Amino acid sequence: MAHLFNRNVLLGVSGGIAAYKSAELVRELQERGAQVRVIMTRGAQEFITPLTLQALSGHPVHTELLDERAELGMGHIELARWADLLLIAPATADLVARLSAGRADDLLSTVALATAAPLMLAPAMNQQMWKDPATTANINTLVQRGVQIVGPAAGLQACGDVGPGRMEAPAIIADAAGSLFATGELAGKRIVITAGPTREALDPVRYISNNSSGKMGYALAQAAVDAGAITTIISGPVNLAAPKHTQVLSVHSAEEMLEQSLRLLPECDIFIACAAVADYRPVTIEDQKIKKGPEEVTLQLVRTPDIVATVAKSSPKPYTVGFAAETNDVLAYARDKMQRKGLDMIVANDVGDPSIGFNSDENAVTVLWPDGQQALERANKNTIARQIVHLIAQQA
Ligand code: C5P
């Protein structure tokens, strides 16, 4: 069964007799992990009531384009943005024609134009209407634009005809929807990722920190979401938007990052420590801004807690992955660090090359685990993240 974990499916229902099967389709999508919201055309409401689909989806059904109340809540642009997939089932001959013409004369066709999400249609109509050259031309136009078509199936139709035109079975449509997205190899797993730098305060306005951008940790979070994981980022201060379907907990210091990590441990299957945690913090944090004074001052620092080592010592312990940024003897130091910190996997980063790593969009790493290793060639951080997540799914 294909997975739809972390996916928002906007289900469009148009006015054909197959609309009664949309109720089952909502269930099939939910069983695969999807969040479902429904738009019905006026015609669809002649075949099945919005109340049925509201009860099943757990959300009010959207029916009108020009509805003041709806636009105050989730209006057509919000719906278009919310969707990871717009799935229209059944899609009638009329709707197929309107979509191919790019019309925006009701809520469903407007959202179809307004969304950047992929569009999938499950056509359902009389077999003669399906075979009509006009419908064939409209479908071809949509396919050329990248629209996915599922079905129709052949068989006995409600009108008594036999032939192609029946809406495909809901389970098959839901599987087709799931197959549009990346693997579900971490479906339902709970992943916690630390990302970005920490800030260790000296006084109310000053701190010790580093140049970590958080890009690698956020890319890992996106890859984990795509693999179906329930993903939380514990993030130091970064300038990055939270990837869709992740929860971001913002922290400043190593101490706060540790506190949140330990709080989440009971609900964590896999812990990835990608943050560039400050190794030292000032012994005291002054209440008031430190005044300029003598020519020389000495700052006394004390070690911060090692977050990933603390997590790896906990019981029960999540599958724990750390990072090692090294400039020489990268693999030997990384393997030693993995053992010392009690990690299950370590991602070794050669930071001798300033064009990759920390603030860059690219990275090149070697992933090590107790009885194996794999080098990942220089690539965009998103590509590296997907490969790391794949290795974690294989080893965890
Ligand atoms: O010891 P080092 O800082 O090189 O180890 C790097 C790894 O340990 C990274 O995975 C980093 O996120 C983690 N770490 C940590 N807490 C610290 C220092 C490092 O979790 N205080």
Short mmCIF file of C-alpha atoms and ligand atoms in Angstrom, two decimals:
data_model
loop_
_atom_site.label_atom_id
_atom_site.label_comp_id
_atom_site.label_asym_id
_atom_site.label_seq_id
_atom_site.Cartn_x
_atom_site.Cartn_y
_atom_site.Cartn_z
CA MET A 1 0.00 0.00 0.00
CA ALA A 2 1.43 3.41 -0.96
CA HIS A 3 1.86 5.94 1.85
CA LEU A 4 0.55 9.49 2.10
CA PHE A 5 2.10 10.38 5.47
CA ASN A 6 2.73 14.14 5.75
CA ARG A 7 0.59 14.84 2.69
CA ASN A 8 -2.31 17.24 2.40
CA VAL A 9 -4.70 15.88 -0.21
CA LEU A 10 -7.32 18.29 -1.49
CA LEU A 11 -10.07 16.10 -2.91
CA GLY A 12 -12.24 17.69 -5.60
CA VAL A 13 -15.57 16.01 -6.25
CA SER A 14 -17.52 16.86 -9.40
CA GLY A 15 -21.06 15.93 -10.35
CA GLY A 16 -21.29 12.33 -11.50
CA ILE A 17 -22.95 9.24 -10.07
CA ALA A 18 -19.49 8.01 -9.00
CA ALA A 19 -19.45 10.84 -6.42
CA TYR A 20 -20.84 8.34 -3.92
CA LYS A 21 -17.46 6.52 -4.10
CA SER A 22 -15.70 9.71 -2.95
CA ALA A 23 -16.75 8.92 0.62
CA GLU A 24 -14.75 5.68 0.48
CA LEU A 25 -11.89 7.51 -1.22
CA VAL A 26 -11.62 9.92 1.73
CA ARG A 27 -11.19 6.89 4.01
CA GLU A 28 -8.64 5.22 1.73
CA LEU A 29 -6.56 8.43 1.64
CA GLN A 30 -6.73 8.80 5.41
CA GLU A 31 -5.73 5.17 5.95
CA ARG A 32 -2.55 5.94 4.01
CA GLY A 33 -1.78 8.81 6.38
CA ALA A 34 -3.12 11.79 4.39
CA GLN A 35 -4.87 14.89 5.73
CA VAL A 36 -7.93 15.33 3.53
CA ARG A 37 -10.02 18.40 2.74
CA VAL A 38 -12.83 18.40 0.21
CA ILE A 39 -14.13 20.76 -2.47
CA MET A 40 -17.47 19.86 -4.10
CA THR A 41 -18.92 21.35 -7.25
CA ARG A 42 -22.59 22.26 -7.34
CA GLY A 43 -23.29 19.13 -9.43
CA ALA A 44 -21.54 16.86 -6.92
CA GLN A 45 -23.90 18.04 -4.20
CA GLU A 46 -26.82 16.58 -6.20
CA PHE A 47 -25.30 13.11 -5.73
CA ILE A 48 -23.83 13.19 -2.21
CA THR A 49 -24.24 15.70 0.61
CA PRO A 50 -21.38 17.90 1.85
CA LEU A 51 -22.30 16.69 5.35
CA THR A 52 -21.17 13.14 4.52
CA LEU A 53 -17.76 14.29 3.32
CA GLN A 54 -17.47 16.80 6.16
CA ALA A 55 -18.06 14.04 8.72
CA LEU A 56 -15.52 11.75 7.06
CA SER A 57 -12.82 14.35 6.42
CA GLY A 58 -13.33 16.11 9.76
CA HIS A 59 -13.37 19.53 8.05
CA PRO A 60 -16.08 21.72 6.52
CA VAL A 61 -16.50 21.00 2.81
CA HIS A 62 -15.70 23.91 0.51
CA THR A 63 -18.32 24.62 -2.15
CA GLU A 64 -18.38 28.31 -3.09
CA LEU A 65 -15.81 30.55 -4.73
CA LEU A 66 -17.41 33.78 -3.60
CA ASP A 67 -18.23 33.01 -0.01
CA GLU A 68 -17.31 35.71 2.51
CA ARG A 69 -17.15 33.31 5.43
CA ALA A 70 -15.00 30.76 3.58
CA GLU A 71 -12.59 33.45 2.41
CA LEU A 72 -12.19 34.62 6.00
CA GLY A 73 -11.12 31.11 6.99
CA MET A 74 -9.50 28.93 4.38
CA GLY A 75 -10.17 30.77 1.14
CA HIS A 76 -9.33 29.53 -2.33
CA ILE A 77 -5.71 30.71 -2.23
CA GLU A 78 -5.10 29.15 1.20
CA LEU A 79 -6.62 25.89 -0.03
CA ALA A 80 -4.43 26.01 -3.13
CA ARG A 81 -1.35 26.54 -0.94
CA TRP A 82 -2.39 23.95 1.64
CA ALA A 83 -2.60 21.16 -0.93
CA ASP A 84 0.31 18.84 -1.65
CA LEU A 85 -1.93 17.16 -4.21
CA LEU A 86 -5.20 18.17 -5.86
CA LEU A 87 -7.02 14.93 -6.59
CA ILE A 88 -10.29 15.21 -8.51
CA ALA A 89 -12.45 12.11 -8.31
CA PRO A 90 -14.78 11.76 -10.01
CA ALA A 91 -13.77 14.14 -12.79
CA THR A 92 -16.71 14.55 -15.16
CA ALA A 93 -16.47 15.25 -18.90
CA ASP A 94 -17.53 18.83 -18.21
CA LEU A 95 -14.87 19.36 -15.56
CA VAL A 96 -12.19 17.81 -17.80
CA ALA A 97 -13.25 20.26 -20.55
CA ARG A 98 -13.19 23.24 -18.19
CA LEU A 99 -9.77 22.30 -16.81
CA SER A 100 -8.29 21.82 -20.27
CA ALA A 101 -9.61 25.27 -21.25
CA GLY A 102 -8.12 26.79 -18.08
CA ARG A 103 -11.49 28.08 -16.88
CA ALA A 104 -11.91 29.46 -13.36
CA ASP A 105 -15.68 29.62 -13.10
CA ASP A 106 -16.17 27.79 -9.82
CA LEU A 107 -14.13 27.04 -6.70
CA LEU A 108 -12.69 23.72 -7.92
CA SER A 109 -11.50 24.95 -11.33
CA THR A 110 -10.11 28.12 -9.72
CA VAL A 111 -8.11 26.17 -7.13
CA ALA A 112 -6.85 23.88 -9.94
CA LEU A 113 -5.37 26.98 -11.60
CA ALA A 114 -4.17 28.55 -8.37
CA THR A 115 -2.30 25.58 -6.93
CA ALA A 116 1.31 24.65 -7.55
CA ALA A 117 0.56 21.12 -6.33
CA PRO A 118 0.35 18.22 -8.77
CA LEU A 119 -3.09 17.50 -10.20
CA MET A 120 -4.50 14.00 -10.51
CA LEU A 121 -7.84 13.15 -12.12
CA ALA A 122 -9.99 10.04 -11.92
CA PRO A 123 -12.38 10.53 -14.84
CA ALA A 124 -15.87 9.04 -14.65
CA MET A 125 -18.47 9.38 -17.38
CA ASN A 126 -20.59 7.44 -19.84
CA GLN A 127 -18.41 5.30 -22.13
CA GLN A 128 -19.55 7.18 -25.25
CA MET A 129 -18.66 10.52 -23.64
CA TRP A 130 -15.22 9.13 -22.70
CA LYS A 131 -14.64 7.96 -26.30
CA ASP A 132 -15.78 11.24 -27.81
CA PRO A 133 -12.92 12.98 -29.66
CA ALA A 134 -13.57 16.17 -27.68
CA THR A 135 -12.93 14.38 -24.39
CA THR A 136 -9.91 12.59 -25.86
CA ALA A 137 -8.45 15.94 -26.98
CA ASN A 138 -9.10 17.50 -23.57
CA ILE A 139 -7.47 14.61 -21.73
CA ASN A 140 -4.46 14.75 -24.07
CA THR A 141 -4.08 18.47 -23.39
CA LEU A 142 -4.13 17.86 -19.65
CA VAL A 143 -1.65 14.96 -19.89
CA GLN A 144 0.72 17.19 -21.86
CA ARG A 145 0.54 19.72 -19.01
CA GLY A 146 1.65 17.02 -16.58
CA VAL A 147 -1.75 16.13 -15.14
CA GLN A 148 -1.94 12.50 -13.93
CA ILE A 149 -4.92 10.46 -15.06
CA VAL A 150 -6.07 7.34 -13.15
CA GLY A 151 -8.54 5.12 -14.98
CA PRO A 152 -11.26 5.09 -15.99
CA ALA A 153 -12.02 1.40 -15.50
CA ALA A 154 -14.15 -0.57 -17.95
CA GLY A 155 -17.30 -2.46 -17.05
CA LEU A 156 -21.02 -2.07 -16.50
CA GLN A 157 -22.02 1.57 -16.06
CA ALA A 158 -24.82 3.10 -13.99
CA CYS A 159 -26.60 3.98 -17.25
CA GLY A 160 -26.55 0.33 -18.37
CA ASP A 161 -23.77 0.75 -20.96
CA VAL A 162 -20.71 -1.44 -20.87
CA GLY A 163 -17.27 0.05 -21.60
CA PRO A 164 -14.57 2.37 -20.26
CA GLY A 165 -15.83 5.25 -18.12
CA ARG A 166 -16.32 3.92 -14.58
CA MET A 167 -14.37 5.72 -11.90
CA GLU A 168 -11.39 3.63 -10.83
CA ALA A 169 -11.69 1.87 -7.44
CA PRO A 170 -10.92 4.21 -4.47
CA ALA A 171 -8.06 1.99 -3.21
CA ILE A 172 -6.39 2.10 -6.63
CA ILE A 173 -6.79 5.89 -6.83
CA ALA A 174 -5.34 6.32 -3.33
CA ASP A 175 -2.35 4.12 -4.21
CA ALA A 176 -1.79 6.11 -7.40
CA ALA A 177 -1.83 9.31 -5.31
CA GLY A 178 0.72 7.81 -2.90
CA SER A 179 3.00 6.73 -5.73
CA LEU A 180 3.39 10.38 -6.80
CA PHE A 181 5.46 11.10 -3.71
CA ALA A 182 8.81 9.89 -2.44
CA THR A 183 9.20 6.59 -0.66
CA GLY A 184 7.46 5.84 2.58
CA GLU A 185 10.56 4.14 3.97
CA LEU A 186 10.29 6.05 7.26
CA ALA A 187 6.48 6.07 7.34
CA GLY A 188 5.22 6.89 10.80
CA LYS A 189 8.71 6.98 12.39
CA ARG A 190 9.32 9.87 14.79
CA ILE A 191 12.47 11.81 14.00
CA VAL A 192 14.07 14.61 15.98
CA ILE A 193 16.76 16.71 14.28
CA THR A 194 18.92 19.35 15.94
CA ALA A 195 19.95 22.08 13.50
CA GLY A 196 21.74 25.40 13.23
CA PRO A 197 24.13 27.06 15.68
CA THR A 198 23.65 27.66 19.39
CA ARG A 199 24.08 31.07 21.02
CA GLU A 200 25.77 31.22 24.40
CA ALA A 201 24.96 34.52 26.07
CA LEU A 202 27.58 36.77 27.67
CA ASP A 203 25.18 39.49 28.67
CA PRO A 204 21.72 40.63 27.49
CA VAL A 205 23.04 41.73 24.06
CA ARG A 206 26.14 39.63 23.35
CA TYR A 207 26.77 35.99 22.70
CA ILE A 208 29.24 33.39 21.42
CA SER A 209 28.05 31.55 18.33
CA ASN A 210 29.19 30.18 14.98
CA ASN A 211 28.42 30.40 11.28
CA SER A 212 26.18 27.35 10.92
CA SER A 213 23.31 28.17 8.55
CA GLY A 214 21.11 25.21 9.55
CA LYS A 215 20.68 24.30 5.86
CA MET A 216 21.86 20.71 6.27
CA GLY A 217 19.57 20.04 9.24
CA TYR A 218 16.56 21.60 7.51
CA ALA A 219 17.31 19.63 4.32
CA LEU A 220 17.43 16.45 6.42
CA ALA A 221 14.07 17.39 7.94
CA GLN A 222 12.56 17.84 4.46
CA ALA A 223 13.96 14.47 3.37
CA ALA A 224 12.57 12.84 6.52
CA VAL A 225 9.14 14.35 5.83
CA ASP A 226 9.28 13.10 2.25
CA ALA A 227 10.10 9.62 3.55
CA GLY A 228 6.96 9.73 5.71
CA ALA A 229 8.50 10.54 9.12
CA ILE A 230 6.85 12.64 11.83
CA THR A 231 9.58 15.25 12.06
CA THR A 232 10.59 17.77 14.72
CA ILE A 233 13.48 20.22 14.34
CA ILE A 234 15.11 21.63 17.45
CA SER A 235 16.59 24.69 15.88
CA GLY A 236 19.10 27.28 16.94
CA PRO A 237 18.69 30.78 15.44
CA VAL A 238 18.59 30.46 11.62
CA ASN A 239 17.09 32.33 8.69
CA LEU A 240 15.19 29.40 7.24
CA ALA A 241 11.48 28.71 6.81
CA ALA A 242 10.15 25.60 8.54
CA PRO A 243 9.69 22.82 5.98
CA LYS A 244 6.00 21.95 5.51
CA HIS A 245 4.80 19.21 7.89
CA THR A 246 7.58 19.73 10.42
CA GLN A 247 7.36 21.09 13.93
CA VAL A 248 10.13 23.57 14.75
CA LEU A 249 11.14 24.22 18.35
CA SER A 250 13.32 27.32 18.54
CA VAL A 251 16.11 27.39 21.11
CA HIS A 252 19.18 29.51 21.76
CA SER A 253 21.70 27.81 24.02
CA ALA A 254 23.14 24.29 24.14
CA GLU A 255 21.42 23.88 27.51
CA GLU A 256 18.01 24.67 25.97
CA MET A 257 18.73 22.36 23.03
CA LEU A 258 19.56 19.55 25.46
CA GLU A 259 16.42 20.22 27.50
CA GLN A 260 14.16 19.98 24.43
CA SER A 261 16.02 16.90 23.14
CA LEU A 262 15.53 15.06 26.41
CA ARG A 263 11.88 16.13 26.61
CA LEU A 264 11.22 14.62 23.17
CA LEU A 265 13.19 11.41 23.78
CA PRO A 266 10.22 9.26 24.86
CA GLU A 267 8.62 9.98 21.47
CA CYS A 268 11.69 9.62 19.31
CA ASP A 269 12.71 6.67 17.13
CA ILE A 270 15.60 8.38 15.36
CA PHE A 271 17.69 11.31 16.66
CA ILE A 272 19.90 13.22 14.23
CA ALA A 273 22.33 15.72 15.76
CA CYS A 274 23.12 18.14 12.98
CA ALA A 275 23.45 21.28 15.10
CA ALA A 276 26.78 23.06 15.43
CA VAL A 277 26.61 23.23 19.21
CA ALA A 278 28.98 25.66 20.90
CA ASP A 279 31.54 23.64 22.83
CA TYR A 280 31.93 26.30 25.53
CA ARG A 281 29.74 28.91 27.15
CA PRO A 282 30.61 31.83 29.44
CA VAL A 283 30.69 30.74 33.09
CA THR A 284 28.37 33.59 34.02
CA ILE A 285 25.78 35.53 32.08
CA GLU A 286 25.87 39.16 33.22
CA ASP A 287 22.46 40.68 34.02
CA GLN A 288 23.50 44.04 32.59
CA LYS A 289 25.43 44.88 29.42
CA ILE A 290 29.16 44.54 30.17
CA LYS A 291 30.80 47.99 30.20
CA LYS A 292 33.92 48.82 28.24
CA GLY A 293 36.82 48.89 30.69
CA PRO A 294 40.41 47.68 30.79
CA GLU A 295 42.51 47.06 27.66
CA GLU A 296 42.40 43.34 28.25
CA VAL A 297 39.75 41.16 29.76
CA THR A 298 39.64 37.42 30.26
CA LEU A 299 36.56 35.45 29.49
CA GLN A 300 36.10 32.32 31.51
CA LEU A 301 34.36 29.55 29.63
CA VAL A 302 32.97 26.21 30.66
CA ARG A 303 32.05 23.15 28.55
CA THR A 304 28.48 22.83 27.32
CA PRO A 305 26.67 19.49 27.67
CA ASP A 306 27.26 17.05 24.81
CA ILE A 307 23.69 16.67 23.56
CA VAL A 308 24.12 13.75 21.18
CA ALA A 309 26.27 11.77 23.64
CA THR A 310 23.66 12.32 26.36
CA VAL A 311 20.90 11.11 24.02
CA ALA A 312 22.98 8.07 23.00
CA LYS A 313 23.42 7.12 26.68
CA SER A 314 19.70 7.25 27.42
CA SER A 315 17.53 4.19 27.76
CA PRO A 316 15.64 3.25 25.69
CA LYS A 317 17.85 4.89 23.14
CA PRO A 318 16.73 6.14 19.74
CA TYR A 319 18.79 5.27 16.67
CA THR A 320 21.33 8.09 17.06
CA VAL A 321 23.14 9.84 14.23
CA GLY A 322 25.84 12.47 14.68
CA PHE A 323 27.97 14.65 12.44
CA ALA A 324 31.73 15.09 12.51
CA ALA A 325 33.35 18.08 10.86
CA GLU A 326 37.06 17.42 10.50
CA THR A 327 39.98 18.88 8.56
CA ASN A 328 42.39 15.92 8.63
CA ASP A 329 42.19 12.13 8.98
CA VAL A 330 38.47 12.65 8.57
CA LEU A 331 37.33 9.03 8.55
CA ALA A 332 39.53 7.86 11.42
CA TYR A 333 38.46 10.75 13.66
CA ALA A 334 34.81 10.27 12.70
CA ARG A 335 34.84 6.54 13.50
CA ASP A 336 36.50 7.27 16.83
CA LYS A 337 33.88 9.95 17.59
CA MET A 338 31.08 7.53 16.74
CA GLN A 339 32.43 5.02 19.26
CA ARG A 340 33.22 7.56 21.95
CA LYS A 341 29.77 9.15 21.80
CA GLY A 342 27.96 5.81 21.47
CA LEU A 343 26.40 6.70 18.09
CA ASP A 344 24.82 4.29 15.60
CA MET A 345 25.91 6.35 12.61
CA ILE A 346 28.10 9.34 11.90
CA VAL A 347 28.22 11.65 8.92
CA ALA A 348 31.79 12.79 8.31
CA ASN A 349 32.32 16.15 6.73
CA ASP A 350 35.70 17.28 5.40
CA VAL A 351 35.58 20.97 6.24
CA GLY A 352 39.09 21.56 4.87
CA ASP A 353 37.45 22.66 1.60
CA PRO A 354 35.82 26.07 2.28
CA SER A 355 33.52 25.80 -0.79
CA ILE A 356 31.41 23.11 0.90
CA GLY A 357 29.90 22.61 4.31
CA PHE A 358 28.85 25.27 6.82
CA ASN A 359 27.21 28.12 4.88
CA SER A 360 27.26 26.58 1.43
CA ASP A 361 24.39 24.94 -0.50
CA GLU A 362 26.57 21.94 -1.28
CA ASN A 363 28.19 19.24 0.74
CA ALA A 364 30.22 16.04 0.33
CA VAL A 365 30.26 13.51 3.15
CA THR A 366 31.07 9.96 4.11
CA VAL A 367 28.49 8.13 6.19
CA LEU A 368 29.88 5.58 8.64
CA TRP A 369 28.16 2.95 10.77
CA PRO A 370 29.73 0.20 12.89
CA ASP A 371 30.27 -2.30 10.07
CA GLY A 372 30.17 -0.18 6.95
CA GLN A 373 30.53 3.17 5.29
CA GLN A 374 29.47 4.98 2.14
CA ALA A 375 30.86 8.09 0.48
CA LEU A 376 28.29 10.54 -0.90
CA GLU A 377 29.73 12.62 -3.70
CA ARG A 378 29.59 16.40 -3.71
CA ALA A 379 26.01 17.51 -4.33
CA ASN A 380 23.29 19.91 -3.30
CA LYS A 381 22.46 19.57 0.42
CA ASN A 382 18.94 18.34 -0.45
CA THR A 383 20.38 15.46 -2.47
CA ILE A 384 22.86 14.60 0.27
CA ALA A 385 20.03 14.74 2.83
CA ARG A 386 17.89 12.30 0.83
CA GLN A 387 20.82 9.88 0.58
CA ILE A 388 21.56 10.12 4.32
CA VAL A 389 17.89 9.52 5.16
CA HIS A 390 17.87 6.50 2.84
CA LEU A 391 20.94 5.06 4.61
CA ILE A 392 19.35 5.70 8.01
CA ALA A 393 16.18 3.89 6.87
CA GLN A 394 18.29 0.93 5.77
CA GLN A 395 20.39 0.73 8.95
CA ALA A 396 17.98 1.80 11.71
O1 C5P B 1 32.44 16.65 19.34
P1 C5P B 1 31.95 17.33 18.10
O2 C5P B 1 31.42 18.71 18.35
O3 C5P B 1 32.91 17.30 16.94
O4 C5P B 1 30.72 16.40 17.65
C1 C5P B 1 29.87 16.76 16.62
C2 C5P B 1 28.56 16.03 16.79
O5 C5P B 1 28.12 16.09 18.13
C3 C5P B 1 27.46 16.67 15.99
O6 C5P B 1 26.54 15.65 15.67
C4 C5P B 1 26.87 17.67 16.97
O7 C5P B 1 25.52 17.99 16.65
C5 C5P B 1 26.97 16.91 18.26
N1 C5P B 1 27.19 17.75 19.45
C6 C5P B 1 26.22 17.82 20.43
N2 C5P B 1 26.42 18.56 21.56
C7 C5P B 1 27.59 19.23 21.74
C8 C5P B 1 28.58 19.16 20.75
C9 C5P B 1 28.36 18.41 19.63
O8 C5P B 1 25.14 17.22 20.26
N3 C5P B 1 27.77 19.94 22.84
#
